[in-house]
Amino acid sequence: MCPSGEYYQQRTIDVLDEILGRYPVDGFFFNWFNFNERDYSRRYVGVCQCESCHRRFAEHSDRPLPVGPESANYFDWLGFSFATTGEVSRRISEHITSRRSDVALVLRRGGSIAYQEANNAFGVDVWHHETGEAVSAHVTANPAEPVMVNSVAFVDMPYRMAGEQPERFAQYLIQAIARGGNPSTYIMGAPGRVPYANLPAGREVNRFHRRHVHLYTALQSAATIAVARPNRWGMRPDKYKTTVEEYRGIYASLQQAHHPFDVVGAESLAAMGRSGRLDRYSLVVLPDLGPLGAETAAALDDYAANGGHLLCTGGTGVTDDGSVELESSPARARTGEPATGSDVWSCYATLADQPDTGDGLYAPPVVPVWGTHATFDWKPAADRLGAILPPAPYGPPEKCYGHVVGPEPAAISHEHGRGGTTMIPWTVGRTYREFATTEVRSLLLSVVEPYVETTLTTTLPEQVELVHGADDEATVLHLLNLTGARHRTFGPHVTIPEGQIRLHGVRASSAHALVADRLIDVRHDGDDTVLPLPPLESFEVLRITTEAGLNGKDTP
């Protein structure tokens, strides 16, 4: 059904009225509620060409209705489709509430319960953090609206009788509850008809969630870093694809370094800034988002003026003509078009002093620049960090020399009010995604860490994701064991036999490992608390009561 058509626009209300008038229902769920460009067989059928779409799109744009992604106005249609489904969702939700305020509406957006589906698909690359990311983005934008994570038990619709890998299925549920989502399981047919071997793995997570329902009812994030996730509906498809790579490189860097963070949808930044909900973060990372728009830029400038810090990578906050939107930015304007593709080959960034490049001697670290690099007219008061080494010959071998320190910084900071903005004018996240060297990650972290209050550190390996939260009375730490990550799924994890967490400047009075169901020996080291951890299997949840909690509350 087309959301532009009269069935959704009018008859849906009639159907809802008939059901509400006849049955004591608890809620409604609308499946696949969008403009579908592909059918169940994944055949591309294109943009809907019904009369309603032609008429409504003409009201939205002065350009003709596109046929598909190759059409010049396809980007306009993406905005139209997003707005149309949002409007229909709003009308449906308001109508149900007017009839029965106790009836839930489950929708991807616009309902009383948000719907997220955690699933796999053959033939596509896997982002192992997708479920946790989606839940975090929803919870930060809509803290009062519960989110249901429907975890799919089969590998893909064409293979709906083939069970998902048990460890991956468990990860859907573990990531969901760690970020404040409600777990749900999606199977085909009546229970027991299809032999899904992964259900026992999911059952353990669901039962754990049920046993600790009071903790999860009160669970809130305590992270002090926010990372903006690009908005698919606000970007051209080619730009969105590269920005996602930048975002994922930064996500992976922070996760592997055990810096807890929240995901914030780029489309939610303005509203969160106006409401003051951004102010609880010491750092907001904006990964190569391109133009932000006046409303979002103003909200971010206010956030920085009030004491927050922005980290902009790539072309964040820069319009197509090179104008800089952020008043807090260290840049006044971009100079020329960004270098990209082969134009950045053999280009490097360094934060170290390089006094001997004329003799071919370089101080570490020197890291590659991949993706894009832009030059700017910088504000005189900005603080330059390191330098870019522009391209020099990289072959044949006897001609591989000549890299000298260029005039452009590797990063640059500018104070704004009580906070400020740092720019990395190249795509450091894409570079880490492409080369995955620790030096690239370390360069990014050395720029990030001065603006992050370190409240805890751990000896756990980088394959553990740490999610920092709090309930009404205690600090809650979720430890997610990602050692089983495979190219397209998760396999069996490796048990991590030992580890510890140090709470800086905090004296804990008790700590309970809820999955292992054992108390942890609390040790004090000066003003710090050291917690020796039990062996880590697929996940652990630590509930820590402190004399002055990490969640900012005094506890009994």
Coordinates of C-alpha atoms in Angstrom, one line a residue:
M1 CA 0.0 0.0 0.0
C2 CA 1.3 3.5 -0.8
P3 CA 1.3 6.0 2.1
S4 CA 0.2 8.7 -0.4
G5 CA -2.9 6.8 -1.4
E6 CA -6.4 7.1 -0.1
Y7 CA -6.3 3.7 1.7
Y8 CA -3.6 5.0 4.2
Q9 CA -4.7 8.6 4.1
Q10 CA -8.4 8.0 4.8
R11 CA -9.5 4.3 5.0
T12 CA -7.0 3.4 7.7
I13 CA -8.9 5.6 10.1
D14 CA -12.1 3.8 9.2
V15 CA -10.5 0.4 9.8
L16 CA -9.1 1.6 13.2
D17 CA -12.5 2.8 14.2
E18 CA -14.2 -0.5 13.3
I19 CA -11.6 -2.5 15.3
L20 CA -11.7 -0.1 18.3
G21 CA -15.5 -0.3 18.3
R22 CA -15.7 -4.1 18.3
Y23 CA -12.7 -5.4 20.2
P24 CA -10.9 -4.7 23.5
V25 CA -7.5 -4.4 21.8
D26 CA -4.3 -3.5 23.6
G27 CA -2.5 -2.0 20.6
F28 CA -1.8 -1.8 16.9
F29 CA 1.3 -2.5 14.8
F30 CA 1.7 -1.4 11.2
N31 CA 4.2 -3.6 9.3
W32 CA 6.5 -2.3 6.5
F33 CA 5.0 1.1 6.8
N34 CA 7.0 3.0 4.1
F35 CA 7.4 3.7 0.4
N36 CA 8.8 0.4 -0.8
E37 CA 11.1 0.5 -3.8
R38 CA 11.8 -3.2 -3.7
D39 CA 9.4 -6.2 -3.4
Y40 CA 9.9 -9.2 -1.2
S41 CA 12.0 -10.9 -3.9
R42 CA 14.3 -7.8 -3.7
R43 CA 13.4 -6.8 -7.3
Y44 CA 13.7 -3.1 -7.7
V45 CA 10.3 -1.7 -8.7
G46 CA 11.2 2.0 -8.4
V47 CA 9.5 5.0 -6.9
C48 CA 5.7 4.7 -6.7
Q49 CA 4.0 6.3 -9.7
C50 CA 0.4 6.3 -8.6
E51 CA -1.8 9.3 -9.1
S52 CA -1.7 10.3 -5.5
C53 CA 2.1 10.3 -5.5
H54 CA 2.2 12.5 -8.6
R55 CA -0.3 14.9 -7.1
R56 CA 1.2 15.1 -3.6
F57 CA 4.8 15.3 -4.9
A58 CA 3.8 18.2 -7.2
E59 CA 2.7 20.0 -4.0
H60 CA 6.0 19.3 -2.4
S61 CA 8.4 20.1 -5.3
D62 CA 8.3 21.9 -8.6
R63 CA 10.2 19.0 -10.2
P64 CA 8.6 15.9 -11.7
L65 CA 8.3 12.7 -9.7
P66 CA 11.5 10.6 -10.0
V67 CA 11.7 7.1 -11.2
G68 CA 14.6 5.9 -9.1
P69 CA 18.0 6.8 -7.5
E70 CA 19.4 7.8 -10.9
S71 CA 16.9 10.6 -11.2
A72 CA 18.2 14.1 -10.5
N73 CA 15.3 14.8 -8.1
Y74 CA 15.5 11.5 -6.2
F75 CA 16.9 13.3 -3.1
D76 CA 13.8 15.6 -3.1
W77 CA 11.6 12.5 -3.2
L78 CA 13.4 11.0 -0.1
G79 CA 12.5 14.1 1.8
F80 CA 8.9 13.9 0.5
S81 CA 8.5 10.2 1.5
F82 CA 9.9 10.8 5.0
A83 CA 7.6 13.7 5.5
T84 CA 4.5 11.8 4.2
T85 CA 5.0 8.7 6.4
G86 CA 5.6 11.0 9.3
E87 CA 2.4 12.9 8.7
V88 CA 0.3 9.8 8.3
S89 CA 1.9 8.3 11.5
R90 CA 1.0 11.4 13.4
R91 CA -2.6 11.4 12.3
I92 CA -3.0 7.7 13.1
S93 CA -1.4 8.1 16.5
E94 CA -3.6 11.1 17.4
H95 CA -6.8 9.4 16.2
I96 CA -6.1 6.3 18.3
T97 CA -5.3 8.4 21.4
S98 CA -8.5 10.4 20.9
R99 CA -10.5 7.1 20.9
R100 CA -8.6 5.1 23.5
S101 CA -5.6 6.7 25.4
D102 CA -4.7 3.3 26.8
V103 CA -4.1 1.6 23.4
A104 CA -0.5 1.4 22.2
L105 CA 0.6 2.2 18.6
V106 CA 3.9 0.4 17.6
L107 CA 5.6 2.2 14.7
R108 CA 9.1 3.0 13.6
R109 CA 8.3 6.6 14.4
G110 CA 5.3 8.6 15.5
G111 CA 3.7 5.9 17.7
S112 CA 3.6 5.5 21.5
I113 CA 6.1 2.6 21.2
A114 CA 9.0 2.9 18.8
Y115 CA 9.7 -0.2 16.7
Q116 CA 13.2 -1.3 15.8
E117 CA 13.9 -4.6 13.9
A118 CA 17.2 -6.3 14.5
N119 CA 17.9 -8.6 11.6
N120 CA 20.4 -9.9 9.1
A121 CA 20.5 -10.2 5.4
F122 CA 22.7 -12.2 3.1
G123 CA 24.8 -10.4 0.6
V124 CA 25.4 -7.3 2.6
D125 CA 28.2 -6.1 4.9
V126 CA 27.4 -6.3 8.6
W127 CA 27.8 -3.4 11.1
H128 CA 28.1 -5.3 14.4
H129 CA 26.9 -2.5 16.5
E130 CA 23.7 -1.8 14.5
T131 CA 21.2 -2.7 17.2
G132 CA 22.8 -0.8 20.1
E133 CA 23.3 2.2 17.8
A134 CA 19.7 2.3 16.7
V135 CA 18.4 2.0 20.3
S136 CA 20.8 4.6 21.6
A137 CA 19.8 7.1 18.9
H138 CA 16.1 6.6 19.7
V139 CA 16.5 6.8 23.5
T140 CA 18.6 10.0 23.4
A141 CA 16.0 11.8 21.1
N142 CA 12.9 10.4 22.8
P143 CA 13.7 9.4 26.4
A144 CA 10.1 9.1 27.4
E145 CA 9.1 6.8 24.5
P146 CA 9.8 3.1 25.0
V147 CA 11.4 1.2 22.1
M148 CA 10.7 -2.4 21.2
V149 CA 13.5 -4.3 19.5
N150 CA 12.0 -7.1 17.5
S151 CA 14.9 -9.6 17.1
V152 CA 14.6 -11.8 14.1
A153 CA 15.3 -15.5 14.7
F154 CA 16.0 -16.4 11.0
V155 CA 18.8 -15.4 8.7
D156 CA 16.7 -13.6 6.1
M157 CA 13.2 -13.6 4.6
P158 CA 14.1 -15.9 1.6
Y159 CA 15.6 -18.3 4.2
R160 CA 13.1 -17.9 7.0
M161 CA 13.4 -21.5 8.1
A162 CA 17.1 -21.2 8.7
G163 CA 17.9 -20.0 12.2
E164 CA 20.2 -17.1 12.9
Q165 CA 23.6 -17.9 14.4
P166 CA 22.9 -18.1 18.2
E167 CA 25.6 -15.7 19.2
R168 CA 24.4 -13.1 16.8
F169 CA 20.8 -13.5 17.8
A170 CA 21.9 -13.0 21.5
Q171 CA 23.7 -9.9 20.5
Y172 CA 20.5 -8.3 19.2
L173 CA 19.0 -8.7 22.6
I174 CA 22.1 -7.9 24.6
Q175 CA 22.7 -4.7 22.7
A176 CA 19.1 -3.8 23.0
I177 CA 18.8 -4.0 26.8
A178 CA 22.2 -2.4 27.4
R179 CA 21.0 0.8 25.6
G180 CA 17.6 0.8 27.3
G181 CA 15.5 -1.1 24.7
N182 CA 12.9 -3.7 25.3
P183 CA 13.7 -7.2 23.9
S184 CA 11.3 -9.0 21.6
T185 CA 11.7 -12.2 19.5
Y186 CA 10.4 -12.7 16.0
I187 CA 9.8 -16.2 14.7
M188 CA 7.9 -17.7 11.7
G189 CA 4.9 -19.8 12.4
A190 CA 3.6 -21.1 15.7
P191 CA 6.2 -21.8 18.4
G192 CA 7.9 -25.2 17.8
R193 CA 7.1 -25.6 14.1
V194 CA 10.5 -24.4 12.9
P195 CA 13.5 -25.7 14.7
Y196 CA 15.3 -22.4 15.5
A197 CA 18.5 -23.5 17.3
N198 CA 19.2 -19.9 18.4
L199 CA 16.2 -19.5 20.7
P200 CA 17.9 -20.9 23.8
A201 CA 20.6 -18.2 23.6
G202 CA 17.9 -15.5 23.3
R203 CA 15.9 -17.1 26.1
E204 CA 18.7 -16.5 28.6
V205 CA 18.9 -12.8 27.8
N206 CA 15.1 -12.3 28.0
R207 CA 14.9 -14.1 31.3
F208 CA 17.8 -12.0 32.7
H209 CA 16.0 -8.8 31.6
R210 CA 12.8 -10.0 33.3
R211 CA 14.6 -10.8 36.5
H212 CA 16.0 -7.3 36.6
V213 CA 13.0 -5.4 35.3
H214 CA 13.2 -2.8 38.0
L215 CA 16.8 -1.9 37.0
Y216 CA 15.9 -1.7 33.3
T217 CA 12.7 0.3 34.0
A218 CA 14.9 3.0 35.6
L219 CA 18.0 2.6 33.4
Q220 CA 19.4 5.8 31.9
S221 CA 22.6 6.6 30.1
A222 CA 25.4 8.2 32.0
A223 CA 27.8 8.7 29.0
T224 CA 29.4 12.1 28.6
I225 CA 30.2 11.8 24.9
A226 CA 27.6 12.0 22.1
V227 CA 28.3 10.9 18.5
A228 CA 26.0 12.2 15.8
R229 CA 24.7 9.5 13.4
P230 CA 24.1 10.8 9.9
N231 CA 20.5 11.3 8.7
R232 CA 19.8 9.2 5.7
W233 CA 16.8 11.4 4.8
G234 CA 18.9 14.6 5.0
M235 CA 21.7 13.6 2.6
R236 CA 22.2 12.7 -1.0
P237 CA 22.8 8.9 -1.2
D238 CA 26.4 9.1 -2.3
K239 CA 27.3 11.6 0.5
Y240 CA 25.4 9.5 3.1
K241 CA 27.4 6.4 2.2
T242 CA 30.8 8.1 2.8
T243 CA 29.5 9.9 5.9
V244 CA 28.4 6.6 7.4
E245 CA 31.9 5.3 7.0
E246 CA 33.3 8.3 8.8
Y247 CA 30.8 7.8 11.6
R248 CA 31.5 4.1 12.0
G249 CA 35.3 4.7 12.1
I250 CA 34.8 7.2 15.0
Y251 CA 32.3 4.9 16.7
A252 CA 34.7 2.0 16.6
S253 CA 37.6 4.1 17.9
L254 CA 35.7 5.2 20.9
Q255 CA 34.3 1.8 21.6
Q256 CA 37.6 0.1 21.4
A257 CA 39.2 2.7 23.7
H258 CA 36.4 2.1 26.3
H259 CA 35.1 5.7 26.1
P260 CA 31.3 5.3 26.7
F261 CA 29.1 7.3 24.4
D262 CA 25.6 7.8 23.2
V263 CA 24.4 7.9 19.6
V264 CA 22.4 11.0 18.7
G265 CA 20.6 11.3 15.4
A266 CA 21.9 14.3 13.4
E267 CA 18.2 15.2 12.8
S268 CA 17.7 15.5 16.6
L269 CA 20.6 17.8 17.4
A270 CA 18.6 21.0 17.1
A271 CA 15.7 19.8 19.4
M272 CA 18.2 18.4 21.9
G273 CA 20.1 21.7 22.0
R274 CA 16.9 23.7 22.5
S275 CA 15.8 21.5 25.3
G276 CA 19.2 21.5 27.1
R277 CA 19.6 17.8 26.7
L278 CA 22.9 18.2 24.9
D279 CA 24.3 20.1 27.9
R280 CA 25.0 16.9 29.8
Y281 CA 27.6 15.9 27.3
S282 CA 31.2 17.3 27.6
L283 CA 31.8 16.4 23.9
V284 CA 29.6 16.1 20.8
V285 CA 31.3 14.5 17.8
L286 CA 30.0 15.5 14.4
P287 CA 31.5 13.2 11.7
D288 CA 31.7 14.8 8.2
L289 CA 28.0 15.7 8.3
G290 CA 28.2 18.5 5.7
P291 CA 25.8 21.3 5.9
L292 CA 23.9 21.4 9.2
G293 CA 21.3 24.0 8.6
A294 CA 20.8 27.3 10.5
E295 CA 18.7 25.8 13.3
T296 CA 21.1 23.0 14.1
A297 CA 24.2 25.2 13.8
A298 CA 22.7 27.8 16.2
A299 CA 21.9 25.0 18.8
L300 CA 25.4 23.7 18.6
D301 CA 26.9 27.1 19.0
D302 CA 24.8 27.7 22.1
Y303 CA 26.0 24.3 23.4
A304 CA 29.6 25.3 22.9
A305 CA 29.1 28.7 24.4
N306 CA 27.6 27.1 27.5
G307 CA 30.7 25.0 28.1
G308 CA 30.4 22.0 25.7
H309 CA 32.9 21.1 23.1
L310 CA 32.3 20.1 19.5
L311 CA 34.6 17.9 17.4
C312 CA 33.9 18.4 13.7
T313 CA 35.6 16.1 11.2
G314 CA 35.7 16.4 7.4
G315 CA 33.2 18.9 6.1
T316 CA 30.9 19.2 9.0
G317 CA 29.2 22.6 9.1
V318 CA 30.5 23.6 5.7
T319 CA 28.1 24.4 2.9
D320 CA 28.6 23.5 -0.8
D321 CA 30.0 27.0 -1.5
G322 CA 32.5 26.7 1.3
S323 CA 30.7 28.9 3.9
V324 CA 31.2 27.9 7.5
E325 CA 27.9 27.7 9.5
L326 CA 29.2 27.4 13.0
E327 CA 30.2 30.6 14.7
S328 CA 32.2 28.5 17.2
S329 CA 34.3 27.0 14.3
P330 CA 38.0 27.8 14.1
A331 CA 37.4 28.3 10.3
R332 CA 36.2 31.3 8.6
A333 CA 35.7 29.8 5.1
R334 CA 36.8 26.8 3.0
T335 CA 39.4 27.7 0.4
G336 CA 38.7 25.7 -2.8
E337 CA 37.2 22.3 -3.3
P338 CA 38.2 19.5 -0.9
A339 CA 40.9 17.1 -2.2
T340 CA 39.5 13.5 -2.5
G341 CA 40.2 10.2 -4.3
S342 CA 43.7 9.9 -5.7
D343 CA 44.4 13.6 -4.8
V344 CA 44.9 12.6 -1.2
W345 CA 47.1 9.6 -1.9
S346 CA 50.4 9.9 -0.2
C347 CA 49.1 12.6 2.1
Y348 CA 49.7 12.3 5.8
A349 CA 48.8 13.8 9.1
T350 CA 50.9 14.1 12.3
L351 CA 50.5 15.7 15.7
A352 CA 54.3 15.4 16.4
D353 CA 56.9 18.1 15.7
Q354 CA 58.7 17.4 12.5
P355 CA 61.9 19.4 12.5
D356 CA 63.9 17.1 10.3
T357 CA 61.7 16.3 7.3
G358 CA 64.3 18.1 5.0
D359 CA 66.6 15.2 5.9
G360 CA 64.0 12.6 5.3
L361 CA 63.5 12.0 9.1
Y362 CA 60.1 11.8 10.6
A363 CA 58.9 11.6 14.2
P364 CA 56.0 9.2 15.0
P365 CA 53.2 9.1 14.5
V366 CA 52.6 9.8 10.9
V367 CA 49.3 8.5 9.7
P368 CA 47.7 8.3 6.2
V369 CA 44.9 10.7 5.1
W370 CA 42.1 8.9 3.3
G371 CA 38.7 10.1 1.9
T372 CA 38.8 13.9 1.8
H373 CA 40.9 16.8 3.0
A374 CA 39.9 20.4 2.9
T375 CA 41.8 23.6 3.4
F376 CA 40.4 26.7 5.2
D377 CA 41.0 30.3 6.1
W378 CA 41.5 29.9 9.8
K379 CA 40.7 32.4 12.5
P380 CA 43.9 34.0 13.9
A381 CA 43.2 33.0 17.5
A382 CA 42.7 29.3 16.7
D383 CA 45.1 26.8 18.2
R384 CA 46.8 24.6 15.6
L385 CA 47.6 21.0 16.4
G386 CA 50.2 19.1 14.3
A387 CA 50.4 19.4 10.5
I388 CA 49.5 17.9 7.2
L389 CA 52.3 16.5 5.0
P390 CA 51.0 17.1 1.5
P391 CA 51.4 14.4 -1.2
A392 CA 54.8 13.6 -2.6
P393 CA 55.9 10.9 -5.0
Y394 CA 55.0 7.4 -3.8
G395 CA 56.6 5.5 -6.7
P396 CA 58.7 4.2 -8.3
P397 CA 60.7 3.3 -5.1
E398 CA 63.8 5.4 -5.9
K399 CA 61.6 8.5 -6.1
C400 CA 59.7 8.1 -2.9
Y401 CA 60.8 11.1 -1.0
G402 CA 60.0 14.8 -0.5
H403 CA 57.3 14.8 2.2
V404 CA 57.6 18.1 4.1
V405 CA 55.5 19.8 6.7
G406 CA 52.8 21.8 4.9
P407 CA 50.9 24.9 6.1
E408 CA 47.7 23.1 7.1
P409 CA 47.1 21.8 10.6
A410 CA 46.1 18.2 11.3
A411 CA 43.6 19.5 13.7
I412 CA 42.7 23.0 15.1
S413 CA 40.7 24.3 18.1
H414 CA 38.9 27.5 18.9
E415 CA 37.4 28.7 22.1
H416 CA 33.8 29.9 22.1
G417 CA 32.2 31.2 25.3
R418 CA 33.0 28.6 28.0
G419 CA 33.6 25.8 25.5
G420 CA 34.7 25.6 21.9
T421 CA 35.1 23.6 18.7
T422 CA 37.9 21.4 17.3
M423 CA 38.1 20.6 13.6
I424 CA 39.9 17.7 12.0
P425 CA 39.6 18.9 8.4
W426 CA 40.1 15.4 6.9
T427 CA 38.1 12.2 7.3
V428 CA 39.9 10.5 10.2
G429 CA 37.0 8.0 10.7
R430 CA 37.1 6.9 7.1
T431 CA 40.9 6.5 7.4
Y432 CA 40.5 4.3 10.4
R433 CA 37.8 2.2 8.6
E434 CA 40.1 1.7 5.6
F435 CA 43.5 1.1 7.3
A436 CA 42.4 0.1 10.8
T437 CA 45.9 0.9 12.3
T438 CA 46.1 1.7 16.0
E439 CA 48.1 4.9 15.1
V440 CA 45.1 6.4 13.3
R441 CA 42.9 5.6 16.2
S442 CA 45.4 7.0 18.7
L443 CA 45.6 10.3 16.8
L444 CA 41.8 10.7 16.9
L445 CA 41.8 9.8 20.6
S446 CA 44.6 12.3 21.5
V447 CA 42.4 15.0 20.0
V448 CA 39.2 13.7 21.8
E449 CA 40.6 13.0 25.3
P450 CA 41.3 16.5 26.5
Y451 CA 37.6 17.2 26.4
V452 CA 36.5 13.9 28.1
E453 CA 36.3 13.5 31.8
T454 CA 37.8 10.1 32.5
T455 CA 35.6 8.6 35.2
L456 CA 36.6 5.0 34.7
T457 CA 39.3 2.9 33.0
T458 CA 39.6 -0.9 32.4
T459 CA 42.2 -3.5 31.6
L460 CA 39.6 -5.4 29.4
P461 CA 40.6 -5.9 25.7
E462 CA 39.3 -3.6 23.0
Q463 CA 36.8 -6.3 21.9
V464 CA 34.7 -5.5 24.9
E465 CA 32.1 -2.7 24.6
L466 CA 31.4 -0.7 27.7
V467 CA 28.0 1.0 28.1
H468 CA 27.8 3.4 31.0
G469 CA 24.4 3.8 32.7
A470 CA 22.6 4.4 36.0
D471 CA 19.4 3.4 37.6
D472 CA 17.7 5.3 40.5
E473 CA 20.3 4.2 43.1
A474 CA 23.5 2.9 41.4
T475 CA 25.9 3.0 38.5
V476 CA 25.2 0.3 35.9
L477 CA 27.9 -0.9 33.6
H478 CA 27.1 -3.3 30.7
L479 CA 30.1 -5.2 29.4
L480 CA 29.5 -6.7 25.9
N481 CA 31.9 -9.4 24.8
L482 CA 32.5 -8.9 21.0
T483 CA 35.3 -11.4 20.6
G484 CA 33.0 -13.6 18.4
A485 CA 32.6 -10.9 15.7
R486 CA 32.9 -12.5 12.3
H487 CA 32.8 -10.9 8.8
R488 CA 29.0 -11.2 8.5
T489 CA 27.8 -12.4 11.9
F490 CA 28.9 -13.3 15.4
G491 CA 30.3 -16.7 16.3
P492 CA 31.2 -18.3 19.7
H493 CA 32.9 -15.8 22.0
V494 CA 36.2 -16.2 23.8
T495 CA 35.9 -16.2 27.5
I496 CA 37.9 -13.3 29.0
P497 CA 39.2 -14.8 32.2
E498 CA 40.2 -11.7 34.1
G499 CA 40.1 -8.0 34.1
Q500 CA 39.4 -5.0 36.3
I501 CA 37.7 -1.7 36.3
R502 CA 39.0 1.4 38.0
L503 CA 36.6 4.1 39.1
H504 CA 38.5 7.4 39.3
G505 CA 37.8 9.6 42.3
V506 CA 34.9 7.4 43.4
R507 CA 34.7 5.1 46.5
A508 CA 32.3 2.3 45.9
S509 CA 30.5 0.6 48.8
S510 CA 29.4 -2.5 46.9
A511 CA 29.4 -4.1 43.5
H512 CA 27.3 -6.9 42.1
A513 CA 28.0 -8.9 38.9
L514 CA 24.4 -9.6 38.0
V515 CA 24.9 -12.2 35.2
A516 CA 27.4 -14.2 37.2
D517 CA 25.3 -13.4 40.3
R518 CA 28.2 -12.8 42.6
L519 CA 29.4 -9.9 44.7
I520 CA 32.7 -8.3 43.7
D521 CA 35.5 -7.6 46.1
V522 CA 35.6 -3.8 46.3
R523 CA 39.1 -2.5 46.8
H524 CA 40.0 1.1 47.4
D525 CA 43.2 2.7 46.1
G526 CA 43.4 6.2 47.4
D527 CA 40.5 8.1 46.0
D528 CA 39.8 5.4 43.4
T529 CA 37.9 2.1 43.5
V530 CA 39.3 -1.0 41.8
L531 CA 36.9 -3.8 40.9
P532 CA 38.3 -7.2 39.9
L533 CA 35.9 -8.8 37.5
P534 CA 34.7 -12.4 37.1
P535 CA 35.3 -14.2 33.8
L536 CA 33.4 -12.5 31.1
E537 CA 31.2 -14.7 28.9
S538 CA 28.8 -13.1 26.3
F539 CA 28.0 -10.2 28.6
E540 CA 28.0 -8.9 32.2
V541 CA 26.1 -6.2 34.0
L542 CA 27.7 -4.6 37.0
R543 CA 25.6 -2.7 39.5
I544 CA 27.8 -0.5 41.7
T545 CA 26.6 1.4 44.7
T546 CA 28.9 4.3 45.6
E547 CA 29.4 6.8 48.3
A548 CA 29.2 9.5 45.6
G549 CA 27.9 7.7 42.6
L550 CA 29.2 8.0 39.0
N551 CA 25.6 8.8 38.3
G552 CA 25.9 11.9 40.3
K553 CA 23.7 10.7 43.1
D554 CA 24.6 9.9 46.7
T555 CA 23.4 6.4 47.6
P556 CA 22.7 4.8 50.9

